[in-house]
JSON list of C-alpha atoms in Angstrom, two decimals:
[
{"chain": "A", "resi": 1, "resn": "UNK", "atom": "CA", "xyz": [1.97, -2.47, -2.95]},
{"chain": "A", "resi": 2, "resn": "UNK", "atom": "CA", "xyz": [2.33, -5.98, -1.63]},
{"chain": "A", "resi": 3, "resn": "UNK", "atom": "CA", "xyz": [3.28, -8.92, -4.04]},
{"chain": "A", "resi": 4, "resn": "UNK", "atom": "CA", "xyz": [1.26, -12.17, -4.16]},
{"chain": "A", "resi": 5, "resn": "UNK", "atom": "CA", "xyz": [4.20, -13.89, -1.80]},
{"chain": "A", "resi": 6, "resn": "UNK", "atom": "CA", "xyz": [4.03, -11.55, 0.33]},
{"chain": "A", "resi": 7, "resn": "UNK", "atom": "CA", "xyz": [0.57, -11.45, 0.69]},
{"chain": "A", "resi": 8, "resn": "UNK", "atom": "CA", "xyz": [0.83, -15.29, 1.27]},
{"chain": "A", "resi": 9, "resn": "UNK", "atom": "CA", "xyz": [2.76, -15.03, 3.77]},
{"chain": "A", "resi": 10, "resn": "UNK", "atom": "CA", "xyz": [0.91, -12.56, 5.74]},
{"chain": "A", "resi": 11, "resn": "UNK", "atom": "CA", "xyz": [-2.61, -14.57, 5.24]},
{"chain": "A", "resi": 12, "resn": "UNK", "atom": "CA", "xyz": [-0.79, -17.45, 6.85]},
{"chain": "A", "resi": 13, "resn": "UNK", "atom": "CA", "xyz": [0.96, -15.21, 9.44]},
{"chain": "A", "resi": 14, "resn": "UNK", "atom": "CA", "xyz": [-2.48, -13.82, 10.26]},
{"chain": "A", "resi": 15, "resn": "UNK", "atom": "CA", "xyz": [-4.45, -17.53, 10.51]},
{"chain": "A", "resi": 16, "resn": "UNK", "atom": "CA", "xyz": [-3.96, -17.73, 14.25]},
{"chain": "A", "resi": 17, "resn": "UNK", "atom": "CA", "xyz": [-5.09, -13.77, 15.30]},
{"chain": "A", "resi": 18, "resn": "UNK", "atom": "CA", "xyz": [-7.90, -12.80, 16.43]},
{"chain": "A", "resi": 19, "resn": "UNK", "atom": "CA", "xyz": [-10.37, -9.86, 15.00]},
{"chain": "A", "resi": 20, "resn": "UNK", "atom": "CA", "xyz": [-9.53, -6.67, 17.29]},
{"chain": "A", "resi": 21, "resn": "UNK", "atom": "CA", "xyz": [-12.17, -4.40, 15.82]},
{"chain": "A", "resi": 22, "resn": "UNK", "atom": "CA", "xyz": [-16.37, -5.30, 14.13]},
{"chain": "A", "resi": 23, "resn": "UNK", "atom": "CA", "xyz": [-18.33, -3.44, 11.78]},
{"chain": "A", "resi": 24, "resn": "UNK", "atom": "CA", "xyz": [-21.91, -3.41, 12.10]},
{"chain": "A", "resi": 25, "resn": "UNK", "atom": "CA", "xyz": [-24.89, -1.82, 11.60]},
{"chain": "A", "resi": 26, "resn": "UNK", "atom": "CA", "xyz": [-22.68, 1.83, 12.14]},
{"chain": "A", "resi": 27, "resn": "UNK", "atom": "CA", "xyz": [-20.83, 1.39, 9.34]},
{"chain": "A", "resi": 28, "resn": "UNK", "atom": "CA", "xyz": [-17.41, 2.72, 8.87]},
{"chain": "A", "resi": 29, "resn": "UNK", "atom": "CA", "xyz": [-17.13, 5.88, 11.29]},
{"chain": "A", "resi": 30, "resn": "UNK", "atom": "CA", "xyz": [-13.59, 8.34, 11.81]},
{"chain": "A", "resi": 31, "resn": "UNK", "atom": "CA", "xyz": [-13.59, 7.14, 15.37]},
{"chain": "A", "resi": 32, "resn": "UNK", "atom": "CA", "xyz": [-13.26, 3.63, 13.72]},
{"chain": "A", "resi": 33, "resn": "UNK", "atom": "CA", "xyz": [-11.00, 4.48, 11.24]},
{"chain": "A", "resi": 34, "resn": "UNK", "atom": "CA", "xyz": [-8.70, 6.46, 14.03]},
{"chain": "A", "resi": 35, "resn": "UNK", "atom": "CA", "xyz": [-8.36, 3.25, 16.23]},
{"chain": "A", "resi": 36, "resn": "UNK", "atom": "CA", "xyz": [-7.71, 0.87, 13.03]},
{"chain": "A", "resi": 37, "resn": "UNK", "atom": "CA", "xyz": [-4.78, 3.20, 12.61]},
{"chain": "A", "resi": 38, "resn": "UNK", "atom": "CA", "xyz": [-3.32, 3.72, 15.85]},
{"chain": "A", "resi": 39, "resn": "UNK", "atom": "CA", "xyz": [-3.74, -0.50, 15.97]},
{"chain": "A", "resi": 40, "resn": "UNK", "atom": "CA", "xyz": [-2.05, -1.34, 13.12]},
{"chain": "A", "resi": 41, "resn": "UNK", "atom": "CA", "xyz": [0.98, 0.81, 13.83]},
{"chain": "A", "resi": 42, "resn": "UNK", "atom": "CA", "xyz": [1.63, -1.52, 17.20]},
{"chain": "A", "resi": 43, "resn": "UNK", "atom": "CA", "xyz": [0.82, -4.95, 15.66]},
{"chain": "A", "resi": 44, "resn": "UNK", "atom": "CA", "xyz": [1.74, -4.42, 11.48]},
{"chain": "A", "resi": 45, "resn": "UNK", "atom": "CA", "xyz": [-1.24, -6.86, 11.32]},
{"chain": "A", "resi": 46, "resn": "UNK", "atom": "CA", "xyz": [-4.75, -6.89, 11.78]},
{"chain": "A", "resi": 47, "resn": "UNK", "atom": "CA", "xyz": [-8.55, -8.55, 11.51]},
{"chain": "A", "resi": 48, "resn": "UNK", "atom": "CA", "xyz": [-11.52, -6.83, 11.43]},
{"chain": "A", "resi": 49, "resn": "UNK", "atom": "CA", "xyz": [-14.81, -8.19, 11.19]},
{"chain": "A", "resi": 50, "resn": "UNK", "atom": "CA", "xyz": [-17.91, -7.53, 9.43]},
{"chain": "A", "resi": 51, "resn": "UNK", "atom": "CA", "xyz": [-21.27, -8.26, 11.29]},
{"chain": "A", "resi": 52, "resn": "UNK", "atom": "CA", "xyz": [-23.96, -9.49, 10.20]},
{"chain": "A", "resi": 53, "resn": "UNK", "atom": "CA", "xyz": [-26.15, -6.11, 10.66]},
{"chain": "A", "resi": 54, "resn": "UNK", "atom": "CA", "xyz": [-23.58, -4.15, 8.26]},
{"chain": "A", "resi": 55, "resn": "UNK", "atom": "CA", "xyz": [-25.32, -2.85, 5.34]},
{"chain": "A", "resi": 56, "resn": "UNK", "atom": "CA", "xyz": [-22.56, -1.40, 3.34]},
{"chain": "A", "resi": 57, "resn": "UNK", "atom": "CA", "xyz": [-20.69, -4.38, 1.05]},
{"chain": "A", "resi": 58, "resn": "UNK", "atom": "CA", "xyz": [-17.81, -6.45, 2.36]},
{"chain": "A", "resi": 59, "resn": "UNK", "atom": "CA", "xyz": [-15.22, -5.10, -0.40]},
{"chain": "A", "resi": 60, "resn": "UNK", "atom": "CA", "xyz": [-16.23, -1.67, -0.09]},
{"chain": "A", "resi": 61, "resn": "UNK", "atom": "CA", "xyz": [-15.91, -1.67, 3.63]},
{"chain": "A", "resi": 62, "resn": "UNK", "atom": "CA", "xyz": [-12.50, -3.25, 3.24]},
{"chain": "A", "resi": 63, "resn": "UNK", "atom": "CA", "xyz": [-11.10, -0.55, 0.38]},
{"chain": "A", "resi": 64, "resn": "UNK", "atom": "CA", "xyz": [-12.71, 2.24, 3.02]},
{"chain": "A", "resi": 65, "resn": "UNK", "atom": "CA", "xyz": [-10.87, 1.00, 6.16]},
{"chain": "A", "resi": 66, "resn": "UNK", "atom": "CA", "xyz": [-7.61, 0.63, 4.19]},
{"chain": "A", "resi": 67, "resn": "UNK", "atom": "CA", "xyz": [-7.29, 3.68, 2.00]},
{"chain": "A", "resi": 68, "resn": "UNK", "atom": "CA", "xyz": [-8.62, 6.24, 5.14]},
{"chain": "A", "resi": 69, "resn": "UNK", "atom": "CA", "xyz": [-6.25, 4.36, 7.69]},
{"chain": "A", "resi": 70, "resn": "UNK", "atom": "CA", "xyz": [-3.25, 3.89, 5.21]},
{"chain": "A", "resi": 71, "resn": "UNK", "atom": "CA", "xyz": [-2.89, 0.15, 5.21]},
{"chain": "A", "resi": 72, "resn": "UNK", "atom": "CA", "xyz": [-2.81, -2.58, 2.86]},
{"chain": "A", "resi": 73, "resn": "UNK", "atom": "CA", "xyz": [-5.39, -4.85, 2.29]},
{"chain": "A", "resi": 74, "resn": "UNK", "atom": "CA", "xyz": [-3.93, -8.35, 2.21]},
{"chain": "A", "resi": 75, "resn": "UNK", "atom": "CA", "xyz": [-7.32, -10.20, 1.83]},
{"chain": "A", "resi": 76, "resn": "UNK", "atom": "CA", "xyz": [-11.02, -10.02, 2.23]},
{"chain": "A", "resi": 77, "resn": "UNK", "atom": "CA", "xyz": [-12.33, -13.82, 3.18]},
{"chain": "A", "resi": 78, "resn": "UNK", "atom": "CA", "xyz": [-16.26, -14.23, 4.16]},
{"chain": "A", "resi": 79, "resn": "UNK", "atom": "CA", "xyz": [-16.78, -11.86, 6.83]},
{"chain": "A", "resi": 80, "resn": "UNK", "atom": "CA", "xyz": [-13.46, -10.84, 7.53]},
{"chain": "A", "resi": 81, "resn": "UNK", "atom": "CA", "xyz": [-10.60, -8.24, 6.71]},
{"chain": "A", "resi": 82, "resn": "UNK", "atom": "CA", "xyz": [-6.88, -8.89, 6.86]},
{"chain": "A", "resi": 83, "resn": "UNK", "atom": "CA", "xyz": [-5.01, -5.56, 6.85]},
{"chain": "A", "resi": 84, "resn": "UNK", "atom": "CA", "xyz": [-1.07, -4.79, 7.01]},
{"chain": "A", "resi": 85, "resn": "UNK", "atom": "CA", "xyz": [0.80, -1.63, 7.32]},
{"chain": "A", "resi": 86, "resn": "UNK", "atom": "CA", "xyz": [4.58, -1.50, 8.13]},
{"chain": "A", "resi": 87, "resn": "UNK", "atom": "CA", "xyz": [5.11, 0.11, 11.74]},
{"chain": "A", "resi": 88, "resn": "UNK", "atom": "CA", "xyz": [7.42, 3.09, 11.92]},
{"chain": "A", "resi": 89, "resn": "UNK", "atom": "CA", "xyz": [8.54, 2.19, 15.30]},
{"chain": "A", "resi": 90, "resn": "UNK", "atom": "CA", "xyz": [8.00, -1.41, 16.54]},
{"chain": "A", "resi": 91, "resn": "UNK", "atom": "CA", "xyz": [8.76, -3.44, 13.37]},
{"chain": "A", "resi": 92, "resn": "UNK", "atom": "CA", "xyz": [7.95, -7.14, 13.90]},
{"chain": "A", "resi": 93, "resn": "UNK", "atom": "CA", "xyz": [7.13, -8.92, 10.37]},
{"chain": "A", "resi": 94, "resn": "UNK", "atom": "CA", "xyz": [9.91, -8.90, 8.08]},
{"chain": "A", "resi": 95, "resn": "UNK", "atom": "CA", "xyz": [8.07, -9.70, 4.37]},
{"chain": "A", "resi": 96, "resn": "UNK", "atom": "CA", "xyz": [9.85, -12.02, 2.16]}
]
């Protein structure tokens, strides 16, 4: 469980990356969930972003892509999903 500093750092580590994966009209899918987790293990830190076409809710698309890829969710803001999970191999972000 991340603390509220830690989570401020990481929303201000992640303010200049890019969103690697989108959620639309699909929804959530395994295949999705898969590549969410094999990303986050390389970069600790990622954005996803919800389109437009998505019907399921923002938050519960966020709580479904963290608990089924084993990340945490550091913060859902408009349309988009900051997730962190500490690598096992390739550690880059030391948390405060």
């Amino acid at each position: 469980m991340l603390t509220n500093i830690q989570k401020r750092f990481l929303r201000k580590e992640a303010h200049d990356i890019d969103a690697i994966f989108q959620v639309g009209k699909g929804g959530v899918s395994p295949n999705l969930i898969k590549h969410v987790a094999e990303a986050i293990e390389v970069r600790e830190l990622i954005k996803i972003s919800i389109l437009q076409n998505c019907d399921q809710p923002k938050e519960e698309v966020a709580e479904m892509i963290s608990s089924r890829s084993g990340s945490e969710l550091v913060q859902v803001i408009g349309r988009t999903i900051i997730l962190y999970k500490e690598s096992q191999n390739k550690k880059q972000i030391q948390l405060p």
